[in-house]
GROMACS .gro file of C-alpha atoms in nm:
model
  354
    1MET     CA    1  -0.977   1.054   0.543
    2ILE     CA    2  -1.108   0.699   0.530
    3ILE     CA    3  -1.486   0.667   0.509
    4ARG     CA    4  -1.585   0.332   0.660
    5ARG     CA    5  -1.846   0.104   0.511
    6LYS     CA    6  -2.175   0.121   0.699
    7SER     CA    7  -2.230  -0.201   0.890
    8LYS     CA    8  -2.467  -0.311   1.162
    9GLN     CA    9  -2.325  -0.327   1.512
   10ILE     CA   10  -2.291  -0.631   1.734
   11SER     CA   11  -2.140  -0.678   2.078
   12ILE     CA   12  -1.896  -0.943   2.192
   13GLY     CA   13  -1.897  -0.904   2.568
   14ASN     CA   14  -1.830  -0.534   2.628
   15VAL     CA   15  -1.663  -0.482   2.288
   16LYS     CA   16  -1.878  -0.334   2.014
   17ILE     CA   17  -1.802  -0.434   1.653
   18GLY     CA   18  -1.930  -0.253   1.346
   19GLY     CA   19  -2.122   0.069   1.313
   20ASP     CA   20  -1.922   0.357   1.453
   21ALA     CA   21  -1.718   0.143   1.693
   22PRO     CA   22  -1.340   0.151   1.662
   23ILE     CA   23  -1.189  -0.131   1.462
   24SER     CA   24  -1.096  -0.390   1.722
   25VAL     CA   25  -0.782  -0.603   1.737
   26GLN     CA   26  -0.807  -0.977   1.799
   27SER     CA   27  -0.572  -1.271   1.845
   28MET     CA   28  -0.596  -1.640   1.927
   29CYS     CA   29  -0.431  -1.840   2.205
   30ASN     CA   30  -0.198  -2.122   2.105
   31THR     CA   31  -0.228  -2.292   2.444
   32ASP     CA   32  -0.418  -2.610   2.520
   33THR     CA   33  -0.753  -2.469   2.627
   34ARG     CA   34  -0.781  -2.751   2.881
   35ASP     CA   35  -0.486  -2.593   3.063
   36VAL     CA   36  -0.675  -2.310   3.236
   37SER     CA   37  -0.372  -2.154   3.402
   38ALA     CA   38  -0.156  -2.138   3.089
   39THR     CA   39  -0.448  -2.009   2.881
   40LEU     CA   40  -0.527  -1.734   3.130
   41ASP     CA   41  -0.160  -1.634   3.141
   42GLN     CA   42  -0.154  -1.591   2.768
   43ILE     CA   43  -0.486  -1.405   2.764
   44GLY     CA   44  -0.337  -1.169   3.022
   45GLU     CA   45  -0.030  -1.108   2.808
   46LEU     CA   46  -0.247  -1.038   2.505
   47ALA     CA   47  -0.473  -0.805   2.697
   48ALA     CA   48  -0.171  -0.610   2.831
   49ALA     CA   49  -0.060  -0.556   2.470
   50GLY     CA   50  -0.404  -0.416   2.384
   51CYS     CA   51  -0.581  -0.723   2.246
   52GLU     CA   52  -0.954  -0.667   2.275
   53ILE     CA   53  -1.097  -1.009   2.187
   54VAL     CA   54  -0.928  -1.351   2.220
   55ARG     CA   55  -1.029  -1.670   2.040
   56LEU     CA   56  -0.980  -2.014   2.194
   57ALA     CA   57  -0.972  -2.352   2.019
   58VAL     CA   58  -1.233  -2.587   2.159
   59LEU     CA   59  -1.139  -2.930   2.032
   60ASN     CA   60  -1.321  -3.157   2.278
   61LYS     CA   61  -1.556  -3.167   2.574
   62ASP     CA   62  -1.274  -3.109   2.827
   63ALA     CA   63  -1.179  -2.788   2.652
   64ALA     CA   64  -1.544  -2.684   2.646
   65ALA     CA   65  -1.567  -2.752   3.020
   66ALA     CA   66  -1.256  -2.541   3.087
   67ILE     CA   67  -1.425  -2.242   2.927
   68LYS     CA   68  -1.627  -2.190   3.246
   69ASP     CA   69  -1.320  -2.114   3.461
   70ILE     CA   70  -1.142  -1.921   3.187
   71VAL     CA   71  -1.434  -1.688   3.123
   72LYS     CA   72  -1.461  -1.602   3.492
   73LYS     CA   73  -1.107  -1.468   3.509
   74SER     CA   74  -1.050  -1.335   3.154
   75PRO     CA   75  -0.998  -0.959   3.130
   76VAL     CA   76  -1.130  -0.958   2.771
   77PRO     CA   77  -1.421  -1.121   2.584
   78LEU     CA   78  -1.359  -1.469   2.447
   79VAL     CA   79  -1.463  -1.647   2.129
   80ALA     CA   80  -1.490  -2.027   2.114
   81ASP     CA   81  -1.357  -2.173   1.787
   82ILE     CA   82  -1.557  -2.486   1.710
   83HIS     CA   83  -1.570  -2.715   1.410
   84PHE     CA   84  -1.858  -2.950   1.337
   85ASP     CA   85  -1.958  -3.061   1.693
   86TYR     CA   86  -2.271  -2.871   1.796
   87ARG     CA   87  -2.249  -3.013   2.150
   88LEU     CA   88  -1.924  -2.826   2.212
   89ALA     CA   89  -2.100  -2.505   2.108
   90LEU     CA   90  -2.386  -2.568   2.351
   91THR     CA   91  -2.148  -2.638   2.638
   92CYS     CA   92  -1.947  -2.326   2.567
   93ILE     CA   93  -2.263  -2.114   2.559
   94GLU     CA   94  -2.375  -2.257   2.893
   95ASN     CA   95  -2.029  -2.188   3.034
   96GLY     CA   96  -2.043  -1.818   2.951
   97ILE     CA   97  -1.854  -1.783   2.625
   98HIS     CA   98  -1.900  -1.441   2.469
   99ALA     CA   99  -1.913  -1.548   2.104
  100LEU     CA  100  -1.886  -1.850   1.873
  101ARG     CA  101  -1.691  -1.914   1.558
  102ILE     CA  102  -1.888  -2.193   1.397
  103ASN     CA  103  -2.033  -2.241   1.051
  104PRO     CA  104  -2.401  -2.339   1.087
  105GLY     CA  105  -2.405  -2.541   0.770
  106ASN     CA  106  -2.130  -2.772   0.893
  107ILE     CA  107  -2.273  -2.900   1.217
  108GLY     CA  108  -2.487  -3.179   1.084
  109LYS     CA  109  -2.862  -3.214   1.118
  110LYS     CA  110  -3.092  -2.915   1.104
  111GLU     CA  111  -3.207  -2.977   1.459
  112HIS     CA  112  -2.846  -2.940   1.575
  113THR     CA  113  -2.823  -2.605   1.408
  114ILE     CA  114  -3.153  -2.498   1.562
  115LYS     CA  115  -3.032  -2.593   1.910
  116VAL     CA  116  -2.714  -2.390   1.875
  117VAL     CA  117  -2.894  -2.086   1.732
  118GLU     CA  118  -3.165  -2.091   1.998
  119ALA     CA  119  -2.903  -2.118   2.273
  120ALA     CA  120  -2.703  -1.834   2.118
  121LYS     CA  121  -3.017  -1.620   2.104
  122SER     CA  122  -3.109  -1.676   2.463
  123HIS     CA  123  -2.759  -1.597   2.587
  124ASN     CA  124  -2.691  -1.305   2.348
  125VAL     CA  125  -2.396  -1.488   2.194
  126PRO     CA  126  -2.298  -1.368   1.843
  127ILE     CA  127  -2.182  -1.614   1.579
  128ARG     CA  128  -1.892  -1.560   1.342
  129ILE     CA  129  -1.926  -1.732   1.008
  130GLY     CA  130  -1.568  -1.810   0.913
  131ILE     CA  131  -1.501  -1.899   0.551
  132ASN     CA  132  -1.155  -2.028   0.463
  133GLY     CA  133  -1.056  -2.052   0.099
  134GLY     CA  134  -0.860  -2.371   0.162
  135SER     CA  135  -1.147  -2.567   0.319
  136LEU     CA  136  -1.462  -2.496   0.124
  137GLU     CA  137  -1.750  -2.738   0.113
  138LYS     CA  138  -1.735  -2.970  -0.189
  139GLU     CA  139  -2.041  -2.816  -0.353
  140PHE     CA  140  -1.862  -2.482  -0.373
  141GLU     CA  141  -1.513  -2.613  -0.428
  142GLN     CA  142  -1.622  -2.790  -0.748
  143MET     CA  143  -1.780  -2.481  -0.903
  144ASP     CA  144  -1.610  -2.338  -1.211
  145LEU     CA  145  -1.566  -1.996  -1.055
  146PRO     CA  146  -1.283  -1.783  -0.918
  147LEU     CA  147  -1.204  -1.879  -0.558
  148HIS     CA  148  -1.323  -1.550  -0.409
  149GLU     CA  149  -1.666  -1.603  -0.569
  150LYS     CA  150  -1.688  -1.954  -0.426
  151MET     CA  151  -1.603  -1.815  -0.083
  152VAL     CA  152  -1.876  -1.554  -0.106
  153LYS     CA  153  -2.132  -1.818  -0.212
  154SER     CA  154  -2.035  -2.032   0.086
  155ALA     CA  155  -2.071  -1.737   0.324
  156LEU     CA  156  -2.412  -1.648   0.183
  157ARG     CA  157  -2.536  -2.001   0.236
  158HIS     CA  158  -2.436  -1.993   0.601
  159ILE     CA  159  -2.588  -1.648   0.642
  160GLU     CA  160  -2.914  -1.774   0.491
  161ILE     CA  161  -2.927  -2.063   0.738
  162LEU     CA  162  -2.901  -1.821   1.030
  163GLU     CA  163  -3.144  -1.569   0.884
  164ASP     CA  164  -3.401  -1.842   0.822
  165LEU     CA  165  -3.386  -1.900   1.198
  166ASN     CA  166  -3.426  -1.526   1.261
  167PHE     CA  167  -3.066  -1.492   1.383
  168TYR     CA  168  -2.885  -1.174   1.281
  169ASP     CA  169  -2.624  -1.131   1.554
  170THR     CA  170  -2.356  -1.229   1.305
  171LYS     CA  171  -2.016  -1.125   1.174
  172ILE     CA  172  -1.838  -1.265   0.871
  173SER     CA  173  -1.485  -1.351   0.768
  174LEU     CA  174  -1.362  -1.471   0.428
  175LYS     CA  175  -0.994  -1.559   0.459
  176SER     CA  176  -0.748  -1.699   0.212
  177SER     CA  177  -0.374  -1.746   0.217
  178ASP     CA  178  -0.372  -1.560  -0.115
  179VAL     CA  179  -0.379  -1.186  -0.061
  180LEU     CA  180  -0.561  -1.091  -0.380
  181THR     CA  181  -0.826  -1.360  -0.329
  182THR     CA  182  -0.881  -1.232   0.023
  183ILE     CA  183  -0.919  -0.871  -0.098
  184GLU     CA  184  -1.168  -0.963  -0.370
  185ALA     CA  185  -1.373  -1.185  -0.138
  186TYR     CA  186  -1.418  -0.906   0.118
  187ARG     CA  187  -1.489  -0.645  -0.147
  188SER     CA  188  -1.761  -0.867  -0.290
  189ILE     CA  189  -1.932  -0.956   0.038
  190ALA     CA  190  -1.916  -0.592   0.155
  191LYS     CA  191  -2.147  -0.496  -0.134
  192ILE     CA  192  -2.402  -0.767  -0.055
  193VAL     CA  193  -2.454  -0.770   0.323
  194ASP     CA  194  -2.426  -0.516   0.605
  195TYR     CA  195  -2.294  -0.755   0.868
  196PRO     CA  196  -1.966  -0.652   1.037
  197LEU     CA  197  -1.660  -0.804   0.877
  198HIS     CA  198  -1.366  -0.968   1.053
  199LEU     CA  199  -1.053  -0.922   0.840
  200GLY     CA  200  -0.755  -1.151   0.807
  201VAL     CA  201  -0.519  -1.313   0.565
  202THR     CA  202  -0.505  -1.672   0.687
  203GLU     CA  203  -0.183  -1.876   0.703
  204ALA     CA  204   0.007  -1.559   0.620
  205GLY     CA  205   0.338  -1.703   0.737
  206THR     CA  206   0.615  -1.616   0.980
  207LEU     CA  207   0.671  -1.269   1.119
  208LYS     CA  208   0.849  -1.125   0.816
  209MET     CA  209   0.634  -1.250   0.529
  210GLY     CA  210   0.319  -1.263   0.740
  211LEU     CA  211   0.348  -0.895   0.820
  212ILE     CA  212   0.396  -0.812   0.452
  213LYS     CA  213   0.097  -1.014   0.335
  214SER     CA  214  -0.127  -0.894   0.617
  215SER     CA  215  -0.026  -0.531   0.572
  216VAL     CA  216  -0.103  -0.544   0.199
  217GLY     CA  217  -0.428  -0.736   0.236
  218LEU     CA  218  -0.571  -0.570   0.547
  219GLY     CA  219  -0.425  -0.232   0.460
  220THR     CA  220  -0.590  -0.233   0.119
  221LEU     CA  221  -0.931  -0.323   0.257
  222LEU     CA  222  -0.912  -0.090   0.555
  223SER     CA  223  -0.809   0.199   0.331
  224GLU     CA  224  -1.128   0.134   0.132
  225GLY     CA  225  -1.336   0.150   0.451
  226ILE     CA  226  -1.391  -0.227   0.468
  227GLY     CA  227  -1.343  -0.406   0.799
  228ASP     CA  228  -1.468  -0.384   1.156
  229THR     CA  229  -1.229  -0.609   1.347
  230ILE     CA  230  -0.896  -0.765   1.251
  231ARG     CA  231  -0.655  -1.045   1.331
  232VAL     CA  232  -0.306  -1.053   1.185
  233SER     CA  233  -0.239  -1.427   1.157
  234LEU     CA  234   0.130  -1.503   1.218
  235THR     CA  235   0.335  -1.813   1.282
  236GLU     CA  236   0.474  -1.637   1.590
  237LYS     CA  237   0.390  -1.563   1.950
  238PRO     CA  238   0.026  -1.440   1.954
  239VAL     CA  239   0.123  -1.112   2.120
  240GLU     CA  240   0.309  -1.020   1.799
  241GLU     CA  241  -0.027  -1.036   1.615
  242VAL     CA  242  -0.159  -0.766   1.845
  243HIS     CA  243   0.140  -0.533   1.792
  244ALA     CA  244   0.109  -0.589   1.416
  245GLY     CA  245  -0.263  -0.519   1.420
  246TYR     CA  246  -0.226  -0.187   1.594
  247GLY     CA  247   0.065  -0.101   1.366
  248ILE     CA  248  -0.153  -0.144   1.059
  249LEU     CA  249  -0.441   0.054   1.208
  250LYS     CA  250  -0.212   0.333   1.329
  251SER     CA  251  -0.047   0.364   0.990
  252LEU     CA  252  -0.387   0.438   0.840
  253GLY     CA  253  -0.496   0.672   1.120
  254LEU     CA  254  -0.769   0.432   1.234
  255ARG     CA  255  -0.646   0.373   1.589
  256LYS     CA  256  -0.414   0.570   1.815
  257ARG     CA  257  -0.337   0.323   2.088
  258GLY     CA  258   0.029   0.309   2.191
  259ILE     CA  259   0.320   0.512   2.066
  260ASN     CA  260   0.409   0.590   1.706
  261PHE     CA  261   0.764   0.460   1.652
  262ILE     CA  262   0.991   0.578   1.371
  263SER     CA  263   1.353   0.510   1.289
  264CYS     CA  264   1.580   0.597   0.998
  265PRO     CA  265   1.753   0.350   0.768
  266THR     CA  266   2.125   0.294   0.826
  267CYS     CA  267   2.380   0.481   0.618
  268GLY     CA  268   2.754   0.556   0.610
  269ARG     CA  269   2.714   0.828   0.873
  270THR     CA  270   2.586   0.581   1.135
  271GLN     CA  271   2.845   0.507   1.403
  272ILE     CA  272   2.622   0.336   1.656
  273ASP     CA  273   2.442   0.000   1.662
  274LEU     CA  274   2.133   0.161   1.514
  275ILE     CA  275   1.954  -0.163   1.424
  276GLY     CA  276   1.997  -0.309   1.773
  277LEU     CA  277   1.913   0.021   1.940
  278ALA     CA  278   1.597   0.070   1.735
  279LYS     CA  279   1.477  -0.284   1.813
  280LYS     CA  280   1.538  -0.238   2.187
  281VAL     CA  281   1.360   0.100   2.198
  282GLU     CA  282   1.059  -0.036   2.007
  283GLU     CA  283   1.040  -0.333   2.243
  284ARG     CA  284   1.082  -0.122   2.557
  285PHE     CA  285   0.794   0.109   2.470
  286GLN     CA  286   0.564  -0.126   2.279
  287ASN     CA  287   0.309  -0.137   2.566
  288LEU     CA  288   0.329   0.234   2.651
  289ASP     CA  289  -0.012   0.378   2.573
  290LEU     CA  290   0.069   0.744   2.512
  291PRO     CA  291  -0.019   0.949   2.199
  292ILE     CA  292   0.344   1.032   2.126
  293THR     CA  293   0.603   0.969   1.855
  294ILE     CA  294   0.940   0.827   1.953
  295ALA     CA  295   1.226   0.837   1.698
  296VAL     CA  296   1.559   0.656   1.676
  297MET     CA  297   1.793   0.824   1.431
  298GLY     CA  298   2.138   0.723   1.314
  299CYS     CA  299   2.337   1.042   1.354
  300PRO     CA  300   2.329   1.382   1.527
  301VAL     CA  301   2.386   1.564   1.198
  302ASN     CA  302   2.044   1.512   1.043
  303GLY     CA  303   1.861   1.304   1.309
  304PRO     CA  304   1.699   1.564   1.531
  305GLY     CA  305   1.608   1.784   1.239
  306GLU     CA  306   1.460   1.511   1.023
  307ALA     CA  307   1.261   1.385   1.322
  308LYS     CA  308   1.172   1.722   1.471
  309HIS     CA  309   0.806   1.625   1.453
  310ALA     CA  310   0.881   1.347   1.702
  311ASP     CA  311   0.797   1.413   2.066
  312PHE     CA  312   1.111   1.235   2.186
  313GLY     CA  313   1.405   1.068   2.019
  314ILE     CA  314   1.759   0.942   2.018
  315ALA     CA  315   2.029   1.043   1.770
  316GLY     CA  316   2.330   0.814   1.762
  317ALA     CA  317   2.697   0.919   1.775
  318ILE     CA  318   3.025   0.740   1.851
  319LYS     CA  319   2.957   0.514   2.152
  320GLU     CA  320   2.702   0.765   2.277
  321GLY     CA  321   2.391   0.943   2.168
  322TYR     CA  322   2.182   1.254   2.203
  323ILE     CA  323   1.832   1.262   2.342
  324PHE     CA  324   1.611   1.519   2.180
  325LYS     CA  325   1.262   1.656   2.231
  326LYS     CA  326   1.075   1.820   1.944
  327GLY     CA  327   1.404   1.854   1.752
  328GLU     CA  328   1.596   2.012   2.039
  329ILE     CA  329   1.884   1.816   2.197
  330ILE     CA  330   1.835   1.797   2.572
  331ALA     CA  331   2.091   1.540   2.685
  332ARG     CA  332   2.416   1.366   2.581
  333VAL     CA  333   2.430   1.010   2.711
  334PRO     CA  334   2.665   0.705   2.684
  335GLU     CA  335   2.535   0.439   2.448
  336ALA     CA  336   2.468   0.189   2.728
  337ASP     CA  337   2.244   0.441   2.912
  338LEU     CA  338   2.045   0.577   2.618
  339ILE     CA  339   1.726   0.373   2.651
  340ASN     CA  340   1.696   0.410   3.032
  341SER     CA  341   1.761   0.784   3.005
  342LEU     CA  342   1.502   0.822   2.733
  343GLU     CA  343   1.251   0.628   2.939
  344ASN     CA  344   1.317   0.842   3.246
  345ILE     CA  345   1.265   1.162   3.049
  346ILE     CA  346   0.937   1.041   2.902
  347MET     CA  347   0.809   0.917   3.240
  348GLU     CA  348   0.898   1.250   3.403
  349SER     CA  349   0.733   1.446   3.124
  350TYR     CA  350   0.404   1.264   3.182
  351SER     CA  351   0.437   1.231   3.559
  352LEU     CA  352   0.440   0.854   3.532
  353VAL     CA  353   0.608   0.610   3.770
  354LYS     CA  354   0.813   0.326   3.622
   0.00000   0.00000   0.00000
């Protein structure tokens, strides 16, 4: 059983982060925020996949202005990602944004920081301090220290700025493209502050390598009880980040949303397109939010028995397959009809309408 680090709790819209709240899954739109329609479409897709918080890039005043209409129709809380320009932060706050990602030490004059903090206070808008190992301030970058220690020092400086202004509605991230640096940075900060931590390995890569790096980095930290909300950063469609996030959390028993999918490796007994079948089954049921395990196994000899713990499954044969339930074969179906038949059986079992 994983014992989570004790952290204070904040709220982003209706989503609680930290404390005893479930570890939330986030992603970020890759649309032009000025395009309200396209951005809302992508937010809707992310929400349907289970994304609980969505971040939006706010690059200019037109994007900040668009936040007003996006917030009104968004099904999930939104975070404005802002670099340097305090005026964009003020506009987003006025337009109803639920949270900011902005580093208070990087927005110029002290009075600018004060304006943003006071506005965030009055509108109950939390601030995420986001430290990136590849873009540290010069004063920290030039220190003769390991990178993770520089990242922690940078985070602590930004935290101090907010605390000096009596602002504590904060969460922290310390991301690096290097997995071990990321792990050590989070381990270190977790011992120093009790703010909730947003986990991520930044610039992790495309789907294949990005999943590996994120699973190792986030999985290690989460298994140690560190982390309150996560984003799996992938060079891929944002919705894949959501599926990956839940996959990591489910593998550790930290979240139960969606199905648990299992499939066997191919072997010489396999006489069906197991790889293609497994991918299609996983895709078909990826948004089905039921606490069940679905298995795709390569042969009827060992398949149902090895996956008897699965609630439902398919065992491949020659141009056909067997559908089984709790290890018992209940139907023999042509290969082309396997997925539809499996779906019908599951829907009927739970009295759901397709």
